[in-house]
XYZ file of C-alpha atoms in Angstrom:
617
model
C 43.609 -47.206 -227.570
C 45.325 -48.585 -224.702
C 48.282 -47.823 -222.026
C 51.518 -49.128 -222.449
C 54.702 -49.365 -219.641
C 57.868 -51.622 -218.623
C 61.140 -51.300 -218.234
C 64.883 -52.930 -219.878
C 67.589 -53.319 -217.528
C 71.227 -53.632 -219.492
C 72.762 -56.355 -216.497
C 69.667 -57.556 -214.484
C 67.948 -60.753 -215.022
C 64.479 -60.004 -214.145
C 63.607 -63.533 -214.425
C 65.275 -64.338 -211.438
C 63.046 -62.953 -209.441
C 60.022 -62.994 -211.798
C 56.964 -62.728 -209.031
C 58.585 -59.528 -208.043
C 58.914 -57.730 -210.886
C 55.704 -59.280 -212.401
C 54.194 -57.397 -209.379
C 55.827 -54.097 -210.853
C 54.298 -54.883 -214.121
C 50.544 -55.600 -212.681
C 51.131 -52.625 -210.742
C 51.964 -50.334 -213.808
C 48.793 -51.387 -216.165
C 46.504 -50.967 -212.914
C 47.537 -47.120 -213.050
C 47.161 -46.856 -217.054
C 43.328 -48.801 -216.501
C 41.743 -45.897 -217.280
C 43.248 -46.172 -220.848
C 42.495 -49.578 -221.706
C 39.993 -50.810 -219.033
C 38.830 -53.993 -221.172
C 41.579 -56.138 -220.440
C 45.384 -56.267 -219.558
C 48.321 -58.478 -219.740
C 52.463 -58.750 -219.092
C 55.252 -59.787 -220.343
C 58.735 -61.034 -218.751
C 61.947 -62.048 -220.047
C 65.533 -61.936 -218.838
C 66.486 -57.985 -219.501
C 62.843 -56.759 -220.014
C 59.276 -56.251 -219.023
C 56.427 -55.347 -220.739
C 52.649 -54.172 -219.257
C 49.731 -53.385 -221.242
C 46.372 -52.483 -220.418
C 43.480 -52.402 -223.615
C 40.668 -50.522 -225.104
C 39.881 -53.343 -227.790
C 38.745 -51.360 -230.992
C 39.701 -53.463 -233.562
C 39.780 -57.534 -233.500
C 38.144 -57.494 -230.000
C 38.836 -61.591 -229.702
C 42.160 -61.890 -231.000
C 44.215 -59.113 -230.144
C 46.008 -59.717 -227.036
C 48.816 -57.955 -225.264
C 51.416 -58.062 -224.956
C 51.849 -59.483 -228.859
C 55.132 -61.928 -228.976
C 55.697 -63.854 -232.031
C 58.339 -66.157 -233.219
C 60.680 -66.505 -236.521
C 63.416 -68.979 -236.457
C 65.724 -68.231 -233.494
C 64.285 -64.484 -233.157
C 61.284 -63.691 -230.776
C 59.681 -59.850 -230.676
C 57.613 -58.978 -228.173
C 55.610 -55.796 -228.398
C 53.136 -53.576 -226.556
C 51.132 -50.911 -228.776
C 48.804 -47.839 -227.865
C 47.436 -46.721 -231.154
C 45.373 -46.737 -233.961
C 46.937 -47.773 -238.163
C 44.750 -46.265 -240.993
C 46.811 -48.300 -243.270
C 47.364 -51.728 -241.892
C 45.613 -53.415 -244.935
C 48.138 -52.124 -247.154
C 50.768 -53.114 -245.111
C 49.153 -56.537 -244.392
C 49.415 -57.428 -247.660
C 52.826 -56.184 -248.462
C 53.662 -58.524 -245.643
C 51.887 -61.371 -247.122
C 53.689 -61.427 -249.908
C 56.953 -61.336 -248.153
C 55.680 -64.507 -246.960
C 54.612 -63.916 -243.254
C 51.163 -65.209 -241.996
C 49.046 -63.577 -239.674
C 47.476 -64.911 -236.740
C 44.762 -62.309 -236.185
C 43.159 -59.052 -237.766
C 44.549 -56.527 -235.485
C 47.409 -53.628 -236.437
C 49.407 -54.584 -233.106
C 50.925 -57.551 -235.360
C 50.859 -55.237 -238.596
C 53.261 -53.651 -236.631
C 55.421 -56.472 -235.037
C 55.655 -58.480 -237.884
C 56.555 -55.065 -240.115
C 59.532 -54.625 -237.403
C 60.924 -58.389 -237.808
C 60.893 -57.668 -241.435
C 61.957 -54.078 -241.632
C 63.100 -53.328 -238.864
C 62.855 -49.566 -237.596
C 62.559 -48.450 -240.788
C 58.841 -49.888 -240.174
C 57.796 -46.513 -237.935
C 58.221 -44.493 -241.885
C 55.489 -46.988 -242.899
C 53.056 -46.282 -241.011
C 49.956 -44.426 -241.005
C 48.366 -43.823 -237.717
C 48.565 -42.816 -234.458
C 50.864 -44.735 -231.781
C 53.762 -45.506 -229.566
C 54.854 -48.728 -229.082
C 57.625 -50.738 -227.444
C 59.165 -53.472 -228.765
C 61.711 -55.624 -227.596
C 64.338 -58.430 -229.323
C 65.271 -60.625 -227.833
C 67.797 -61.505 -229.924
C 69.425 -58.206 -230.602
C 68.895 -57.856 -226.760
C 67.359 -54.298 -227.774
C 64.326 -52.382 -226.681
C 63.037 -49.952 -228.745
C 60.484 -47.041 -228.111
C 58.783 -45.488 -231.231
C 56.106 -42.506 -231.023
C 53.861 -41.115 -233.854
C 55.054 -38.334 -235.968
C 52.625 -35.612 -234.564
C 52.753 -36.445 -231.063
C 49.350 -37.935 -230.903
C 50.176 -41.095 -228.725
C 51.956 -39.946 -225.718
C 54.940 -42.038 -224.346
C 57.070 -40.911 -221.408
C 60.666 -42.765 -220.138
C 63.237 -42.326 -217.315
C 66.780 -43.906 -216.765
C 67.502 -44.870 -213.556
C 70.762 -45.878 -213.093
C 71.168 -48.697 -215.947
C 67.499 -49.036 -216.093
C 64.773 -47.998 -218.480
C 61.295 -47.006 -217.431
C 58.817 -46.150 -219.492
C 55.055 -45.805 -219.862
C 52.161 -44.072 -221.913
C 51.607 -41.584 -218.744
C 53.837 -40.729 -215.881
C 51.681 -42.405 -213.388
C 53.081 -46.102 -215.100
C 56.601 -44.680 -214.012
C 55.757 -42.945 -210.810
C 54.267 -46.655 -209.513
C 57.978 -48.092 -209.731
C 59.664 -48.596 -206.518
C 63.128 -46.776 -207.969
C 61.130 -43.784 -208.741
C 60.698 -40.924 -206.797
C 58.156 -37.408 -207.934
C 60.620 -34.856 -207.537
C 60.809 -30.982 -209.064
C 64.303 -29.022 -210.076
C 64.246 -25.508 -211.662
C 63.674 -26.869 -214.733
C 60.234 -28.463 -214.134
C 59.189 -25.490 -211.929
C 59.941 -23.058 -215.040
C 58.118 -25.617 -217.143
C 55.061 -25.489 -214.610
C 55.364 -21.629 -214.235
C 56.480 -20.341 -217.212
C 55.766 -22.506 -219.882
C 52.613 -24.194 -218.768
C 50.138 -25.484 -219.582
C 52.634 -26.590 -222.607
C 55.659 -28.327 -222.492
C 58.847 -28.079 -223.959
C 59.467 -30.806 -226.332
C 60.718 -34.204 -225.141
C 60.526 -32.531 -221.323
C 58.508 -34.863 -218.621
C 58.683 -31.902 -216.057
C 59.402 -34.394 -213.499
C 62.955 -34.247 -212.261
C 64.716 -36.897 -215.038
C 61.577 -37.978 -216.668
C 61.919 -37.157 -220.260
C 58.848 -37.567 -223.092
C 59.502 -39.756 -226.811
C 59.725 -36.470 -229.031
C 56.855 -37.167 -232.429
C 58.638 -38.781 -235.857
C 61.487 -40.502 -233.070
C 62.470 -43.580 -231.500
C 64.435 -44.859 -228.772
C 67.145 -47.477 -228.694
C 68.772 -49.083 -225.719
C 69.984 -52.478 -225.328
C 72.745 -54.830 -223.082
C 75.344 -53.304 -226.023
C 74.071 -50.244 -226.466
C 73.561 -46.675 -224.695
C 70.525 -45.012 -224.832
C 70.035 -42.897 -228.022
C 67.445 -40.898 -229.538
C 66.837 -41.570 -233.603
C 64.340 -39.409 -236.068
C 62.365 -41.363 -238.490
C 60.468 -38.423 -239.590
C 60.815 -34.834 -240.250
C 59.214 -31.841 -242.265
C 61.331 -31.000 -245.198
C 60.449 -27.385 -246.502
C 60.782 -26.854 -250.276
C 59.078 -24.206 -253.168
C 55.344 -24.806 -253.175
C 54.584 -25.970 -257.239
C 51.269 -26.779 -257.372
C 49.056 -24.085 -258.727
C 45.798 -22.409 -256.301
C 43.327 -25.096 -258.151
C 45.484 -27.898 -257.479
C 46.535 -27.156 -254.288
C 42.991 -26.924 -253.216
C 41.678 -30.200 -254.844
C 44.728 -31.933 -253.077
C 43.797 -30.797 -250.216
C 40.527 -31.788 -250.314
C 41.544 -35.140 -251.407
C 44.057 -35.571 -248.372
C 41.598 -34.662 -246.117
C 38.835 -36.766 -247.352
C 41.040 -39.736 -247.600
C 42.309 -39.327 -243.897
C 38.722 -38.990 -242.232
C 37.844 -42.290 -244.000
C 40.964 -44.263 -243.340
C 40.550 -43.001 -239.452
C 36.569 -44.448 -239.775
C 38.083 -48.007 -239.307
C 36.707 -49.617 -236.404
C 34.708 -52.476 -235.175
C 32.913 -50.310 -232.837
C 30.612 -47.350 -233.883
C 32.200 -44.313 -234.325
C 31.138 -40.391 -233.627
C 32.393 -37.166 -233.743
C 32.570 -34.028 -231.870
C 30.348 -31.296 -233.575
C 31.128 -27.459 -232.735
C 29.511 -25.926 -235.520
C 32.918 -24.301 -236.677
C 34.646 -25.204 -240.184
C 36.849 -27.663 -238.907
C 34.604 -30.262 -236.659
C 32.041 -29.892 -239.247
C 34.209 -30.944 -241.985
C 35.173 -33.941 -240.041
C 31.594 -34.589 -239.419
C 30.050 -33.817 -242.705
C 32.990 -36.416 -244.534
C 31.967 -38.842 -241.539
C 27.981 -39.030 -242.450
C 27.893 -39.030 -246.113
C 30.491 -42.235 -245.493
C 28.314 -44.170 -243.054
C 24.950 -43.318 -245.158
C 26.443 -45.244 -247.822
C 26.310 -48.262 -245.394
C 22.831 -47.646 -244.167
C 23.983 -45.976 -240.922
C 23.628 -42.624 -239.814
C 26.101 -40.559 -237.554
C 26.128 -39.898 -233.976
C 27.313 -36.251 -233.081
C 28.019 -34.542 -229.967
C 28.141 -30.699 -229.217
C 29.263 -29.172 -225.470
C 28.794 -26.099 -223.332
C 28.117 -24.629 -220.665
C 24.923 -24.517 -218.352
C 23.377 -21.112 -219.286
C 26.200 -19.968 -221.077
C 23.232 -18.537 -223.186
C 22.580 -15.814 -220.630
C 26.196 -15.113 -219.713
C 28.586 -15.243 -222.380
C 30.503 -12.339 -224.097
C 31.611 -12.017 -226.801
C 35.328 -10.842 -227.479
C 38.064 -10.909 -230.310
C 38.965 -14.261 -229.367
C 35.375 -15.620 -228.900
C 33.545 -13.782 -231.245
C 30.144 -16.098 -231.065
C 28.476 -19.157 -229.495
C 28.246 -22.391 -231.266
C 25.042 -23.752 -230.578
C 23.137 -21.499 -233.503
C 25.946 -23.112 -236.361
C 25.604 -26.595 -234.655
C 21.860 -26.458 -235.143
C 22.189 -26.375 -238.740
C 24.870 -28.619 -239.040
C 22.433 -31.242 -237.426
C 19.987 -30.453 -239.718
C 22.138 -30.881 -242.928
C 24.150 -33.805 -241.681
C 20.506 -35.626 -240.309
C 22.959 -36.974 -237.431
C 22.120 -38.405 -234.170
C 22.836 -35.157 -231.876
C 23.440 -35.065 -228.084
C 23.742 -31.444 -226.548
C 26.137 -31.542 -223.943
C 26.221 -29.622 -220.864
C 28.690 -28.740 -218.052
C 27.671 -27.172 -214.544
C 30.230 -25.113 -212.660
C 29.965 -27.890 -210.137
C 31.207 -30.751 -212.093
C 33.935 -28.018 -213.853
C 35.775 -27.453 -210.295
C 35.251 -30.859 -209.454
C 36.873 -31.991 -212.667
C 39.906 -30.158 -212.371
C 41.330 -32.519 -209.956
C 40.360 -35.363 -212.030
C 42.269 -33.827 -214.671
C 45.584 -33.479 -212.571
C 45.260 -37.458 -212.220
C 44.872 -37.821 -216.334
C 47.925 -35.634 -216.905
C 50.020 -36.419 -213.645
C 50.401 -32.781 -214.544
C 48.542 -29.130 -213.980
C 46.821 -28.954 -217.433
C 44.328 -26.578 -219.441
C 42.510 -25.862 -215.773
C 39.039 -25.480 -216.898
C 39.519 -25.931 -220.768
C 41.060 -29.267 -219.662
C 38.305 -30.355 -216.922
C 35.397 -29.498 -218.706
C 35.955 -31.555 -221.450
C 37.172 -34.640 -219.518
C 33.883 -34.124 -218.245
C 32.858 -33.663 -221.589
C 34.377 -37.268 -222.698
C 32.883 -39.280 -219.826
C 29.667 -38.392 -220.593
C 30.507 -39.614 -224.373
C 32.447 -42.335 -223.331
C 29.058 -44.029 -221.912
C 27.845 -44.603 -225.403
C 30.312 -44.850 -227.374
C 34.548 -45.855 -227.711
C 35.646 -43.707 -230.652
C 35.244 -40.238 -231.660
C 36.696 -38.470 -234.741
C 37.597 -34.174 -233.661
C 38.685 -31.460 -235.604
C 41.654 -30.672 -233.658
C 44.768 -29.845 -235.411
C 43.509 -27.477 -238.445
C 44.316 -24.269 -236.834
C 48.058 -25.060 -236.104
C 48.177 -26.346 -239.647
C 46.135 -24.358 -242.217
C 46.867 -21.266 -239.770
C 43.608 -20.076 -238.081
C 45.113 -18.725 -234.813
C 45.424 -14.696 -234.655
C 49.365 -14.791 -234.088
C 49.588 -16.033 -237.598
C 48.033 -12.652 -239.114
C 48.517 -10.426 -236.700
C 51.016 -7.817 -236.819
C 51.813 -7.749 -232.984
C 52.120 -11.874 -232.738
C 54.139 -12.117 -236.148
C 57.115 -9.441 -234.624
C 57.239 -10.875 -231.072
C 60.653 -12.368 -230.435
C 58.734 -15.371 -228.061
C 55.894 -17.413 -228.341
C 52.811 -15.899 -229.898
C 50.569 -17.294 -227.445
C 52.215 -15.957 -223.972
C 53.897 -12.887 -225.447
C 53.597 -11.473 -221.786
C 54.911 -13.342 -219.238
C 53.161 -10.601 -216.218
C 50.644 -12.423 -215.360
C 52.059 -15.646 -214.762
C 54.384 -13.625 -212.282
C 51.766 -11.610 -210.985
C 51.025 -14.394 -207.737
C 54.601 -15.865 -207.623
C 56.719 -14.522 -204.541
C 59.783 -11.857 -205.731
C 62.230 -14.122 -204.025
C 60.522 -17.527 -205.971
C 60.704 -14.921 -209.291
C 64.592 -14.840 -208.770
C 65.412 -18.230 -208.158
C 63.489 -19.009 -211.495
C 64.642 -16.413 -214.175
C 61.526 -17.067 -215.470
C 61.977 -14.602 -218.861
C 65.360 -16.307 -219.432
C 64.396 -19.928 -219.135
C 61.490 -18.752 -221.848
C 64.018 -16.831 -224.049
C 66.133 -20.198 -224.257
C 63.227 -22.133 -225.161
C 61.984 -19.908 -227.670
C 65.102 -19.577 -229.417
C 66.430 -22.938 -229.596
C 63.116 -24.247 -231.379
C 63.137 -21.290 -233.821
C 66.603 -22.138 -234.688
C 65.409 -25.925 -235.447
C 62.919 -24.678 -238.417
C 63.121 -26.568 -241.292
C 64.254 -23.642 -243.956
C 62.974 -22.960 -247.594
C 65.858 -20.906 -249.509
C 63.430 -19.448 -251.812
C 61.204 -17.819 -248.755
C 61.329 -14.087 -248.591
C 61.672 -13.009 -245.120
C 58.062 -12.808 -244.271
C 57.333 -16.079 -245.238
C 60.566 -16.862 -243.379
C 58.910 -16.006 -240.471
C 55.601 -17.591 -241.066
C 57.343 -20.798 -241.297
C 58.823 -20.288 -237.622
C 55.390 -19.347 -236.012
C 54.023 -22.677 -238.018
C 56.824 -24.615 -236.669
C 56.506 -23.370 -233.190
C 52.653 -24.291 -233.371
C 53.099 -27.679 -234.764
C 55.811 -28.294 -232.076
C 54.330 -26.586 -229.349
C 50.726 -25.519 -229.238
C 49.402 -28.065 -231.213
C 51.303 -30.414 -228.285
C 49.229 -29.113 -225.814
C 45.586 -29.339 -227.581
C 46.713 -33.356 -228.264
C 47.832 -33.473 -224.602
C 44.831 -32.686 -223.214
C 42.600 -34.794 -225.790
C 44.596 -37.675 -225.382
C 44.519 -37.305 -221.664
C 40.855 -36.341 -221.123
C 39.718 -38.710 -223.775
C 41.643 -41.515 -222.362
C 40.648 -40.911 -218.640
C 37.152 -42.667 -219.893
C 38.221 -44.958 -222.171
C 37.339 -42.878 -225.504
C 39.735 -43.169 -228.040
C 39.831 -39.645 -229.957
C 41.071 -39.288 -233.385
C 42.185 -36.633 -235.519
C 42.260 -36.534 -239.269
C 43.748 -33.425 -239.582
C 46.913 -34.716 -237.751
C 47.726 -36.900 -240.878
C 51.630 -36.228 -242.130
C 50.345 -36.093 -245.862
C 48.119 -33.333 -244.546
C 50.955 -31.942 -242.606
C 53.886 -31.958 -244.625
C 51.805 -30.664 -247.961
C 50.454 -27.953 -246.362
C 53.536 -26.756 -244.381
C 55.282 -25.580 -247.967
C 52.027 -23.633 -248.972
C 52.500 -19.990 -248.990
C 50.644 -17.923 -247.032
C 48.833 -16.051 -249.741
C 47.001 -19.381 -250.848
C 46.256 -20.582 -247.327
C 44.675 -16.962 -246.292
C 43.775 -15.990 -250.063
C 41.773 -12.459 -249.871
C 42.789 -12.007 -246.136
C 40.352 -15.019 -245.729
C 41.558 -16.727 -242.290
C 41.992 -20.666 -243.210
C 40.601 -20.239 -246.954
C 42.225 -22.917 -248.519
C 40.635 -25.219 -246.003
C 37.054 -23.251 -246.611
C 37.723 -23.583 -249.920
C 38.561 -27.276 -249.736
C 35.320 -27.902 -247.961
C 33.203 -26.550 -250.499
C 30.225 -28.881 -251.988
C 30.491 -30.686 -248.519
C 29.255 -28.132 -246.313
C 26.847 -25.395 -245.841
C 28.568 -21.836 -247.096
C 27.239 -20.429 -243.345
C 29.142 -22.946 -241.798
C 32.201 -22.806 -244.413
C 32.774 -19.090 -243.601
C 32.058 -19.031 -240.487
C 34.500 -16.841 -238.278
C 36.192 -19.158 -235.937
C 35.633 -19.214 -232.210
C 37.602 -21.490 -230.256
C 36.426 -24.233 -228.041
C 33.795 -22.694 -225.120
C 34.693 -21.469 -222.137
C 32.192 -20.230 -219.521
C 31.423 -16.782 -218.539
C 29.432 -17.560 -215.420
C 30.869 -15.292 -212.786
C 29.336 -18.036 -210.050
C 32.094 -20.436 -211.478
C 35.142 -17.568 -210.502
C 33.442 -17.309 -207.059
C 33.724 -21.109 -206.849
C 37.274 -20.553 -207.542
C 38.140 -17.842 -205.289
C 36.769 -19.614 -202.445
C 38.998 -22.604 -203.729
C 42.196 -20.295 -203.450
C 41.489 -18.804 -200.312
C 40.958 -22.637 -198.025
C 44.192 -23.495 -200.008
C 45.726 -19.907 -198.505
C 44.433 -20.820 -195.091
C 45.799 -24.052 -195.075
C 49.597 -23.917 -194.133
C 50.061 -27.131 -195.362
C 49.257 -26.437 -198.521
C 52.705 -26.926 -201.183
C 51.560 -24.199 -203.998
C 52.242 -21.463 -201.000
C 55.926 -21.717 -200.523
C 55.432 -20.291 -204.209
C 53.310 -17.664 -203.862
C 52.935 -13.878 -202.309
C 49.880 -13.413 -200.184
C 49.299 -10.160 -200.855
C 49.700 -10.241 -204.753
C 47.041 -13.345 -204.291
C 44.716 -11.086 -202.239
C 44.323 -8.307 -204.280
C 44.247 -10.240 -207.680
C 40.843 -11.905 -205.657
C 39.749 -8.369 -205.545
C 39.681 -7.306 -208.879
C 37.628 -7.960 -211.568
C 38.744 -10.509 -214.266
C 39.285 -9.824 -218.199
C 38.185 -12.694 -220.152
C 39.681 -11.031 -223.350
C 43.161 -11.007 -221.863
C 44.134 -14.490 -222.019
C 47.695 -15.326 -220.118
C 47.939 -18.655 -222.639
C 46.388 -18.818 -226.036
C 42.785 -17.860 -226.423
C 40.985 -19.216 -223.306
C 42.964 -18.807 -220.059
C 42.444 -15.662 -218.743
C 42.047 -14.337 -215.111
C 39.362 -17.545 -213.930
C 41.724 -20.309 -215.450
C 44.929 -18.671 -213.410
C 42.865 -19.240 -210.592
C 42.128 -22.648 -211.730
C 44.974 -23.618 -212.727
C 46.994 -22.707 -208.979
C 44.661 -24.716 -207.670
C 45.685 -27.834 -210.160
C 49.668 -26.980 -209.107
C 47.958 -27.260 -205.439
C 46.504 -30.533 -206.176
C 49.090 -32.159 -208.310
C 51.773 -31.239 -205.536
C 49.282 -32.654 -202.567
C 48.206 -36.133 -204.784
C 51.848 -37.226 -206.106
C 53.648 -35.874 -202.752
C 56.240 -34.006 -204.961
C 59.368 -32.865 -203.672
C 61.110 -29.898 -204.682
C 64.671 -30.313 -204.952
């Protein structure tokens, strides 16, 4: 994986003053380092710049960027962040189209699949990216972003200038560019965080590559958004045996494409259905070669003694990790995280997003991925499975399914709870919310044969796909990238995807079994303990030492007039919410964030306001 950034101007001619805005370009790939710390390199023409900075996974000699190559009177240049799980397949449709390739890497997969294709090339492919490419003949720049989000890519117009950059940091190091906030990117931070609405940088003008799009703009042309890739919804066909072989082969066949590397690969082991899967797929593949699978597992530091249980977090992992060691025979690493290095991280994790996150669900596994990014430079996840095959409790519960918002923050009190009445006004928080909601419902792809429950199923799907499932890739890309790990996820595959999406419900929960057809997928590869396990989401400590850490945290930043989260909040609402008692089984955002990670996360809108010297307009 890597970090991409640049910028297209329709009248300039950059190359007339080339050391400057080769300066610009140094300067972008120096903030994206953390992506791609192995090498980096820039490219200048006449109307556009290109910066790159790489993680070199595949072809470690050869694969340069930025990748220009040549064809008559036509020159492409390109700068890729991503991974292709089909690149041989297209390298030899290529081949015999007659083009010849000067080195084993996807980045000119890609390239030369553009200077035959075209855009139609971003329907080809099979992976995980977003990539700029410019022609220099056409006089066109093009930005193109996977279809489930996976590779971030943000851009801003300035003027008649295009900036754009895997991260806002690449966009926020340009001298035209200033961090600034509006009512839109304060109800973003307030009432939609830790998500984000599609497309939405939450900086004032910065706007994000939306997944299955691309981006034209050229000296001609005005800047326009195109879809190359879209759900369709149609009648499910396929009887329950078929669809459950299918499904099995699809996911096989993704976790073995997504194995390519020329660096080992890992994967993150919880113990639950999904990781396990991924895992389990992952070892019987390299024992074929004579290799055996490294695995890693993470918690917290005594979590034994402290954690309770609740309807969202009904056990710990480390008993169904055990045995998943034992029948995969892999190479295990327990992980740990200390309440220390938790706080600590959450400021880190403000610099990976340029944005308040997941608070401690965010930090602790960036701390998580440094610690596996010292080993190793890919890891395979099970992320993904629960937005898709329908494992969260808003999918089967009664309350979640009738809610006219989003299933995950049906109650928008508590993130109003701190927030000053006259800040709470100038907001109109529920409204912003209500706009949001609606418009994406209205955008779900429609089956005329659904009845109106599976109407409706279809809308919380969609709204997970485009939403939550966002935020869970967000913060692995982020945290993942921070340390230079590049982590995958098989389940993210559009043939997984777009199959399951037309699946009814009574074959993906068959005898009120959350995520059966999955289970049932999975069986013959793993352990019937494991299969049917009840899920419990990622862990989450329950040390009350770590909300002490916290509330001293909040109360230097309310002693410290300086500090920019206060002209947002109401001292007294802030004092007695330090006096009570937190509910862990109350959550204010999905499963995890409940009283501690409001706490945490005020003190990442503290940090991010303080580091990036934002404005509020």
């Amino acid at each position: 994986m890597c970090g991409i950034a640049g910028f297209y101007h329709r009248q300039r001619d950059y190359e007339k003053d080339g050391a400057y805005y080769r300066s610009i370009l140094v300067a972008m790939h120096e903030k994206l380092r953390r992506r791609g710390p192995d090498e980096a390199g820039i490219y200048l023409s006449g109307a556009c710049g290109l910066s790159h900075s790489r993680l070199s996974i595949i072809d470690l000699a050869l694969g340069h960027q930025p990748m220009v190559r040549k064809a008559g009177e036509r020159t492409c240049a390109i700068a890729y962040n991503g991974e292709l799980y089909n690149a041989g397949e297209l390298r030899k449709e290529l081949e015999e189209k007659g083009w010849r390739f000067e080195t084993s890497c996807d980045t000119e997969v890609i390239l030369l699949g553009f200077m035959e294709y075209g855009p139609a090339i971003a329907g080809k492919l099979n992976g995980i990216f977003a990539f700029a490419i410019v022609d220099e003949q056409e006089k066109m720049l093009y930005l193109f972003r996977d279809p489930m989000g996976v590779k971030p890519l943000f851009y801003m117009k300035k003027d008649h200038e295009l900036i754009f950059a895997s991260e806002p940091k690449g966009i926020l190091v340009h001298p035209a560019v200033n961090p600034e906030l509006d009512r839109e990117g304060l109800n973003e931070v307030f009432g939609i965080g830790p998500a984000r609405t599609p497309g939405t940088g939450v900086f004032k003008g910065m706007k994000e590559v939306c997944p299955g799009e691309y981006i034209t703009y050229g000296r001609k042309r005005a800047l326009q958004r195109n879809v190359y890739w879209k759900l369709e919804s149609y009648p499910h066909l396929d009887s329950y045996e078929r669809t459950i072989d299918t499904v099995s082969e699809l996911v096989q066949d993704s976790v073995q494409r997504q194995m390519v590397s020329d660096v080992p690969v890992c994967t993150f082991l919880s113990g639950g259905v999904d990781s396990s899967l991924v895992s389990a797929i992952c070892a019987a593949e390299l024992k074929k070669r004579g290799q055996r699978l490294t695995t890693f597992s993470f918690d917290f530091v005594d979590n034994q003694k402290n954690f309770k249980a609740n309807a969202f977090q009904p056990s710990q992992d480390r008993p169904y990790v055990e045995k998943m060691v034992e029948y995969l025979d892999s190479e295990h690493h327990f992980l740990e995280c200390d309440n220390l290095n938790q706080l600590e991280k959450l400021y880190d994790s403000v610099k990976a997003h340029d944005l308040p996150a997941m608070a401690d669900v965010d930090s602790s596994m960036l701390y998580f991925c440094s610690q596996v990014s010292q080993s190793h430079k890919v890891t395979l996840t099970g992320e993904c499975a629960d937005e898709i095959f329908g494992g969260y409790p808003w999918f089967h519960r009664e309350a979640c399914f009738q809610a006219q918002t989003f299933p995950w923050t049906m109650d928008l009190s508590p993130r109003k709870e701190l927030l000053s009445d006259e800040f709470l006004e100038y907001l109109r928080m529920d409204e912003y919310v209500r706009e949001r909601y609606q418009h994406s419902v209205a955008e779900t792809p429609r089956c005329e044969d659904d009845s109106p429950q599976e109407r409706r199923r279809r809308e919380i799907s969609w709204l997970n796909l485009k939403w939550f499932m966002q935020t869970l890739l967000n913060r692995m890309d982020r945290t993942s990238m921070y340390s230079g790990l590049e982590a995958r996820v098989p389940f993210a595959d559009t043939r997984i995807v777009q199959y399951v999406w037309n699946v009814p419900w009574e074959m993906k929960a068959r005898d009120g079994v959350v995520k059966n057809l999955l289970r049932q997928s999975g069986r013959g590869i793993l352990p019937e303990e494991v299969l049917f396990r009840r899920k419990s989401p990622y862990p989450k400590t329950y040390d009350p030492n770590y909300e002490q850490l916290l509330k001293r945290k909040i109360r230097e930043i309310m002693s410290d007039s300086s500090a920019p989260v206060l002209q947002f909040l109401d001292r007294k609402k802030v004092e007695a919410f330090l006096d009570k008692t937190s509910d862990y089984g109350k959550p204010w955002y999905g499963q995890l964030m409940a009283g501690p990670q409001l706490l945490a996360y005020l003190i990442q809108i503290n940090a991010w306001m303080e580091q990036y010297e934002i404005k509020v307009r």
